[in-house]
CSV table of C-alpha atoms in Angstrom, one decimal:
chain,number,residue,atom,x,y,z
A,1,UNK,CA,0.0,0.0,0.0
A,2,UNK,CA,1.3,3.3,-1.3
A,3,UNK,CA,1.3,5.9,2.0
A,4,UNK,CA,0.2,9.5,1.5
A,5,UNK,CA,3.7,12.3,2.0
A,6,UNK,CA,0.4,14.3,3.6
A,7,UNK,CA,-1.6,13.6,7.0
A,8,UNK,CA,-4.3,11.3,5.2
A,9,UNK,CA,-8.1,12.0,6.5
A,10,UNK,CA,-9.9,10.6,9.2
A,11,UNK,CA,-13.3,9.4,8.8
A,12,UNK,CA,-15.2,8.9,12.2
A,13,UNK,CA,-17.9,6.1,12.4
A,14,UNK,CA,-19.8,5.9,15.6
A,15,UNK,CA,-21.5,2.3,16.8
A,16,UNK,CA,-24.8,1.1,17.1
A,17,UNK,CA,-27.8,4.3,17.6
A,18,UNK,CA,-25.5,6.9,16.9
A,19,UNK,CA,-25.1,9.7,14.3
A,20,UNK,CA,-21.7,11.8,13.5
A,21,UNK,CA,-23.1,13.8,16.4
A,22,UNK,CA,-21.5,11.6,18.8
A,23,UNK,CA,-18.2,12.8,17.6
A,24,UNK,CA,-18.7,16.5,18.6
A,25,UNK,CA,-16.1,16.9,21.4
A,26,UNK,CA,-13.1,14.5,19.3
A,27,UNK,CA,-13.9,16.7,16.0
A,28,UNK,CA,-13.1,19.5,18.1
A,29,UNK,CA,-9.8,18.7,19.1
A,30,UNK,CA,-9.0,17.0,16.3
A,31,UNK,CA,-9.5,19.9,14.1
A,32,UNK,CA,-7.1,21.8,16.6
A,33,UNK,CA,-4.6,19.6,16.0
A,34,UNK,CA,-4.8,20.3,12.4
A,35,UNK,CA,-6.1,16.9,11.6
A,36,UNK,CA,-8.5,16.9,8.0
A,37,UNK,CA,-11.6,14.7,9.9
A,38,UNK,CA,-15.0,13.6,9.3
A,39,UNK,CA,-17.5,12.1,11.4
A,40,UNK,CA,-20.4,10.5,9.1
A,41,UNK,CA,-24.3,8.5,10.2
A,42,UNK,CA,-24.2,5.5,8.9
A,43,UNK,CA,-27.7,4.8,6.7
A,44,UNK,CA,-30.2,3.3,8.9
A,45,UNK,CA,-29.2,6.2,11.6
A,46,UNK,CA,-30.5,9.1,10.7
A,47,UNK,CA,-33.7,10.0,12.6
A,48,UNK,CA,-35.1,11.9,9.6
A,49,UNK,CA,-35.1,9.0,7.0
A,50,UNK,CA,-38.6,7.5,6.4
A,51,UNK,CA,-36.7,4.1,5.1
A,52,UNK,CA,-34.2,4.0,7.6
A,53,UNK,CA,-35.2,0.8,9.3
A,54,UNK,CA,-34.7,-1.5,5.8
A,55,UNK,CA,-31.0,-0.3,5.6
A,56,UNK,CA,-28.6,-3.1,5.4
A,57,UNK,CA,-24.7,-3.1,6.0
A,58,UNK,CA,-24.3,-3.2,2.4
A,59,UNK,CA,-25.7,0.5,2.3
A,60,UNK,CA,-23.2,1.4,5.0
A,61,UNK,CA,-20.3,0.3,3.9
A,62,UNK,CA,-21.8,1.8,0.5
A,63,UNK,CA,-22.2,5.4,2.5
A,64,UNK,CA,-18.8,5.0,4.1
A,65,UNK,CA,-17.1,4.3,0.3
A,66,UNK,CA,-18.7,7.4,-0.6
A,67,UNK,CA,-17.4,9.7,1.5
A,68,UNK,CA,-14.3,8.1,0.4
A,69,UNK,CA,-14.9,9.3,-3.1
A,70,UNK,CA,-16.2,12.9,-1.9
A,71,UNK,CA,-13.1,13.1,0.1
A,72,UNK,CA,-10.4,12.1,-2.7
A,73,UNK,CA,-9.6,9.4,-1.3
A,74,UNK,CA,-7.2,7.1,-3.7
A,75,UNK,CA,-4.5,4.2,-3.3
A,76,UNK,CA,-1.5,7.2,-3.8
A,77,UNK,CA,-3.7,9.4,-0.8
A,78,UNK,CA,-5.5,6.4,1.5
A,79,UNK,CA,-7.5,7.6,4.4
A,80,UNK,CA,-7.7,6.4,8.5
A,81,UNK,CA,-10.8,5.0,9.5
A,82,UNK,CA,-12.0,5.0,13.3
A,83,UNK,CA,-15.0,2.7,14.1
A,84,UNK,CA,-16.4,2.4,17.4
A,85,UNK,CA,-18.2,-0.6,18.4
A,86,UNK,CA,-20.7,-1.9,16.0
A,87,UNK,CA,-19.5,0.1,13.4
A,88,UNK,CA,-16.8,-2.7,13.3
A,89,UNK,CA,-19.1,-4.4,10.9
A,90,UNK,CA,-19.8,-1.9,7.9
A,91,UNK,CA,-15.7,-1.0,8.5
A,92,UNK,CA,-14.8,-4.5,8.2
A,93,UNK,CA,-16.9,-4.7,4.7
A,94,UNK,CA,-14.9,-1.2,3.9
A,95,UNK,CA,-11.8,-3.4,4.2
A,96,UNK,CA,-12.4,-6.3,2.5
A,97,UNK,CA,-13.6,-4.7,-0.6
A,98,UNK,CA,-11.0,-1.7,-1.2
A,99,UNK,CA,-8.3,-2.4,1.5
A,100,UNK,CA,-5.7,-0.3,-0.6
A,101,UNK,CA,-7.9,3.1,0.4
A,102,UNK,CA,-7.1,2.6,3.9
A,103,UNK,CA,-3.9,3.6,5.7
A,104,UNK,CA,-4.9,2.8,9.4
A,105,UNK,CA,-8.3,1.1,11.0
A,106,UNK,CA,-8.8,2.7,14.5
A,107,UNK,CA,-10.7,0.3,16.6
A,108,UNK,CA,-12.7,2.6,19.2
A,109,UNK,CA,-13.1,-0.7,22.1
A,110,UNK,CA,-14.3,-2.5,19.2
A,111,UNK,CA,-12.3,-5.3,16.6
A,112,UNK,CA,-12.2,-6.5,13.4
A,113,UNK,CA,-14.7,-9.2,12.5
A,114,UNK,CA,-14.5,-12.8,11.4
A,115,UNK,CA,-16.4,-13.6,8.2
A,116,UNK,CA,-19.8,-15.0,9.2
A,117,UNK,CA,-20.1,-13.1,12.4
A,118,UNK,CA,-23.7,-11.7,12.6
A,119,UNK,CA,-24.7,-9.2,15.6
A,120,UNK,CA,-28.1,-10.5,16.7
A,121,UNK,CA,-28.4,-14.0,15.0
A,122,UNK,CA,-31.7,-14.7,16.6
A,123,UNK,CA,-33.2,-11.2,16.1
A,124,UNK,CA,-37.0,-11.8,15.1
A,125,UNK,CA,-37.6,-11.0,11.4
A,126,UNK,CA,-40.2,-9.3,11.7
A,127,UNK,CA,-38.4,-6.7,14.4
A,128,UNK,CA,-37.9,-4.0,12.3
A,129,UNK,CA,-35.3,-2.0,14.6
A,130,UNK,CA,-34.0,-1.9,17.7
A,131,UNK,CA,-34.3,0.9,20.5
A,132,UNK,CA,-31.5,1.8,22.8
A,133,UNK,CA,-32.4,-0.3,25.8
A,134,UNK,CA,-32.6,1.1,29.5
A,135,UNK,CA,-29.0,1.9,31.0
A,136,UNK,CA,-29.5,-0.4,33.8
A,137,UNK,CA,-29.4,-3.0,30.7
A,138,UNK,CA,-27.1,-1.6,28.5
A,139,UNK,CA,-24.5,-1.6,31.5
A,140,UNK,CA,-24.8,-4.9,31.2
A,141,UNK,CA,-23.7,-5.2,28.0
A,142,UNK,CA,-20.7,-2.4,27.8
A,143,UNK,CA,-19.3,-0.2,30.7
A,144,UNK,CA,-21.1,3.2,31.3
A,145,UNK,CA,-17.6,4.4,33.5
A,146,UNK,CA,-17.2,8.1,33.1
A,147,UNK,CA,-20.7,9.1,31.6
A,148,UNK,CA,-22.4,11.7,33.2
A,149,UNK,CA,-26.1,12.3,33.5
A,150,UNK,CA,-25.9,14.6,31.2
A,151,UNK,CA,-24.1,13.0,28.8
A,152,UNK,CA,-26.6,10.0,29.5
A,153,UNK,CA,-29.4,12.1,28.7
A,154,UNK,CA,-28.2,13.5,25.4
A,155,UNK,CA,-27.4,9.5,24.5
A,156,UNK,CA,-31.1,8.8,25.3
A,157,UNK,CA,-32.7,11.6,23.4
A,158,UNK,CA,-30.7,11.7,20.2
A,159,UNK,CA,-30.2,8.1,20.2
A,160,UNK,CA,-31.5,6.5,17.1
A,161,UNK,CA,-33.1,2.7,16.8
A,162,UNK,CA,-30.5,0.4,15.0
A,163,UNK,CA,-32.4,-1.2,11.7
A,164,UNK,CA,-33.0,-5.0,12.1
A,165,UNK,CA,-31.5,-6.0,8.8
A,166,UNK,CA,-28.4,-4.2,10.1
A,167,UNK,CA,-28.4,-6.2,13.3
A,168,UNK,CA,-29.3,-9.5,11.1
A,169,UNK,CA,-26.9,-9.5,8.3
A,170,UNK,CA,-24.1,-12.0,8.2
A,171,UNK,CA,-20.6,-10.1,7.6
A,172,UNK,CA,-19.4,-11.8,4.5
A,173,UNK,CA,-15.3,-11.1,4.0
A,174,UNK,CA,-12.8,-12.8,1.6
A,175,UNK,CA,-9.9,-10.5,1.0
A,176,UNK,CA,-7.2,-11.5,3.2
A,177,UNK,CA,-5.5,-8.3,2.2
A,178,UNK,CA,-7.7,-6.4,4.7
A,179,UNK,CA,-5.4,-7.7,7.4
A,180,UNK,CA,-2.7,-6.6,6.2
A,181,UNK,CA,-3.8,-3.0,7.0
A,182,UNK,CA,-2.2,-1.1,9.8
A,183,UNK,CA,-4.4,-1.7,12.9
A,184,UNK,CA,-4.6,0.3,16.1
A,185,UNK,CA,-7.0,-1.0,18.9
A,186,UNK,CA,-7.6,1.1,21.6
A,187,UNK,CA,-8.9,-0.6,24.4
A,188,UNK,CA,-11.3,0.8,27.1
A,189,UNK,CA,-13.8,-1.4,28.7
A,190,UNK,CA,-11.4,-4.5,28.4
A,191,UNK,CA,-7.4,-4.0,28.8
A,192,UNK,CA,-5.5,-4.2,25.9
A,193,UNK,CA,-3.3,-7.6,27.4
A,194,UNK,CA,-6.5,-9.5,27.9
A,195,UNK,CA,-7.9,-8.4,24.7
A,196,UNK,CA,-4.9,-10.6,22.9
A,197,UNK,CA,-5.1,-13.4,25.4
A,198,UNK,CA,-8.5,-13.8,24.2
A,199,UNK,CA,-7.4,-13.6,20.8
A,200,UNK,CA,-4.5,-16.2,20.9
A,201,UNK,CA,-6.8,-18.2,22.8
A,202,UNK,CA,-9.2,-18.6,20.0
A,203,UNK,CA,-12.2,-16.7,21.6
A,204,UNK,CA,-15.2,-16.0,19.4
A,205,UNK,CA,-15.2,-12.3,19.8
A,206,UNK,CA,-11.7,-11.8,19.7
A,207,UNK,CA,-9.8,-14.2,17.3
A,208,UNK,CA,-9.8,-12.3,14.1
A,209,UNK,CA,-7.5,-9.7,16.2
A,210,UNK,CA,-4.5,-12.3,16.1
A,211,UNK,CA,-4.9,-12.8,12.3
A,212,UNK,CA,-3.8,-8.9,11.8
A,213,UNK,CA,-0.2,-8.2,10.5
A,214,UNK,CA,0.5,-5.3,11.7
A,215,UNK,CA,-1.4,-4.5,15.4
A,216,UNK,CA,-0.5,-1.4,17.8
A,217,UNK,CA,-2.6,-1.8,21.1
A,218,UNK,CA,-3.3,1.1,23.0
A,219,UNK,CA,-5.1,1.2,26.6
A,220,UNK,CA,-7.5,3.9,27.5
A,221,UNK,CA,-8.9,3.2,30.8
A,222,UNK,CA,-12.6,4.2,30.8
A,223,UNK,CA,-15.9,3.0,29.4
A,224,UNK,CA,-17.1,1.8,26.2
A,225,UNK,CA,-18.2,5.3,25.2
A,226,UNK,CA,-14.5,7.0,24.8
A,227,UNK,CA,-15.5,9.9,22.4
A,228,UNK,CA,-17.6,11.4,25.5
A,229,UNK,CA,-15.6,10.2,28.6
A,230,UNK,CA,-11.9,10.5,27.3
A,231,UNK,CA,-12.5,12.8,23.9
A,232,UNK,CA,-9.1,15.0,24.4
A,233,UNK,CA,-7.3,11.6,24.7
A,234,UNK,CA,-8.9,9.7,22.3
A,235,UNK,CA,-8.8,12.3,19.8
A,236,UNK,CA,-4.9,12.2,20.3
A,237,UNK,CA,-4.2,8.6,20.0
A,238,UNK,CA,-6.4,9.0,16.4
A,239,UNK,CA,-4.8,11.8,15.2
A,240,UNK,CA,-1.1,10.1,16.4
A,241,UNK,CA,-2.3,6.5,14.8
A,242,UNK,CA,-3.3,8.3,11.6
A,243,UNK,CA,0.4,9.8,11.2
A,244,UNK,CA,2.5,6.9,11.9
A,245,UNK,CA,3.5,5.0,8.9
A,246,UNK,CA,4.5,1.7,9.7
């Protein structure tokens, strides 16, 4: 892969109910650092779409590809991508299918995915979305550390219900060249050592991570929710992951 002699641009995708909005406080520092960034919603999350609920990954990765194009972005000036959480899935598509437009995946506490992996195998079809559950459940699931009440209220009102075909939809990869991209994971919820024990272990949700060539791991002690608990930080360890060059 041919690397850009310039910083290459970052293009921010949230996870599951969120918009480009939950990127507010990272864009901010980022853009003082001087960094060229983007945050984008992923079709299926934008509140104001009447079809948004029959979106499919394919349409994501699609939207993500596009921004690509609207940005410039070619194998002689690749971009960095940094997914949080369930946007692991329409980032791992983005991989497999044009891994030479990509100088650096940023995992936000999230991973690259095995081919096959499917969110919510045993989601109804006939759910058409799903809503952001309660926080006493959703703690459950991911580490709320560092949120505030106000920051949990804003999650609850502009949170947006993730589309069921999204949630569904088997992640289908063959391009071994997508692990050959340069790969940061910065780990929050779960520490960065334990993350590759799992891996080289074999565990479901972690094994693709020992398959990647070249791997930096980064710690960031906090939640699962970075962008609003640690922005200043995280927005560094993008902005330094997007620079480096091997």
């Amino acid at each position: 892969m041919t690397t850009s002699t310039s910083s290459p641009d970052i293009i921010l995708i949230a996870g599951h109910w969120l918009g480009a909005w939950a990127w507010d406080e990272v864009l901010e520092h980022l853009q003082s650092d001087h960094s060229h960034a983007v945050a984008v919603t992923l079709p299926g999350l934008d509140g104001d779409d009447p079809e948004r609920a029959t979106k499919t990954l394919d349409d994501q990765a699609a939207a993500v590809l596009d921004t690509f194009a609207r940005l410039g972005v070619t194998e002689d000036r690749p971009a960095t991508i940094a997914a949080h959480s369930g946007a692991n899935a329409p980032a791992s598509l983005v991989l497999d299918r044009h891994p030479e437009l990509v100088h650096r995946v940023v995992w936000v506490d999230s991973g690259p995915l095995a081919t096959g992996s499917v969110f919510a195998p045993n989601l109804p079809e006939d759910v058409d979305e799903l809503p952001l559950p309660s926080f006493e459940v959703l703690a459950q699931q991911a580490s709320l550390e560092g949120l505030s009440t106000e920051v949990l209220e804003r999650f609850r009102a502009r949170a947006v219900p993730e589309p069921g075909p999204v949630l569904r939809q088997p992640v289908e990869l063959m391009n071994e060249a997508r692990r050959q991209v340069r790969t940061t994971m910065v780990c929050c919820s779960i520490p960065g050592a334990q993350v590759l024990e799992l891996a080289h272990a074999g565990h479901a949700m972690f094994a693709e991570v020992a398959s990647v060539g070249n791997l930096d791991v980064i710690d960031l002690p906090t939640g699962h929710w970075p962008m609003w608990s640690r922005p200043r930080d995280l927005a560094k360890i993008i902005q330094s992951a997007s620079t480096r060059a091997d």
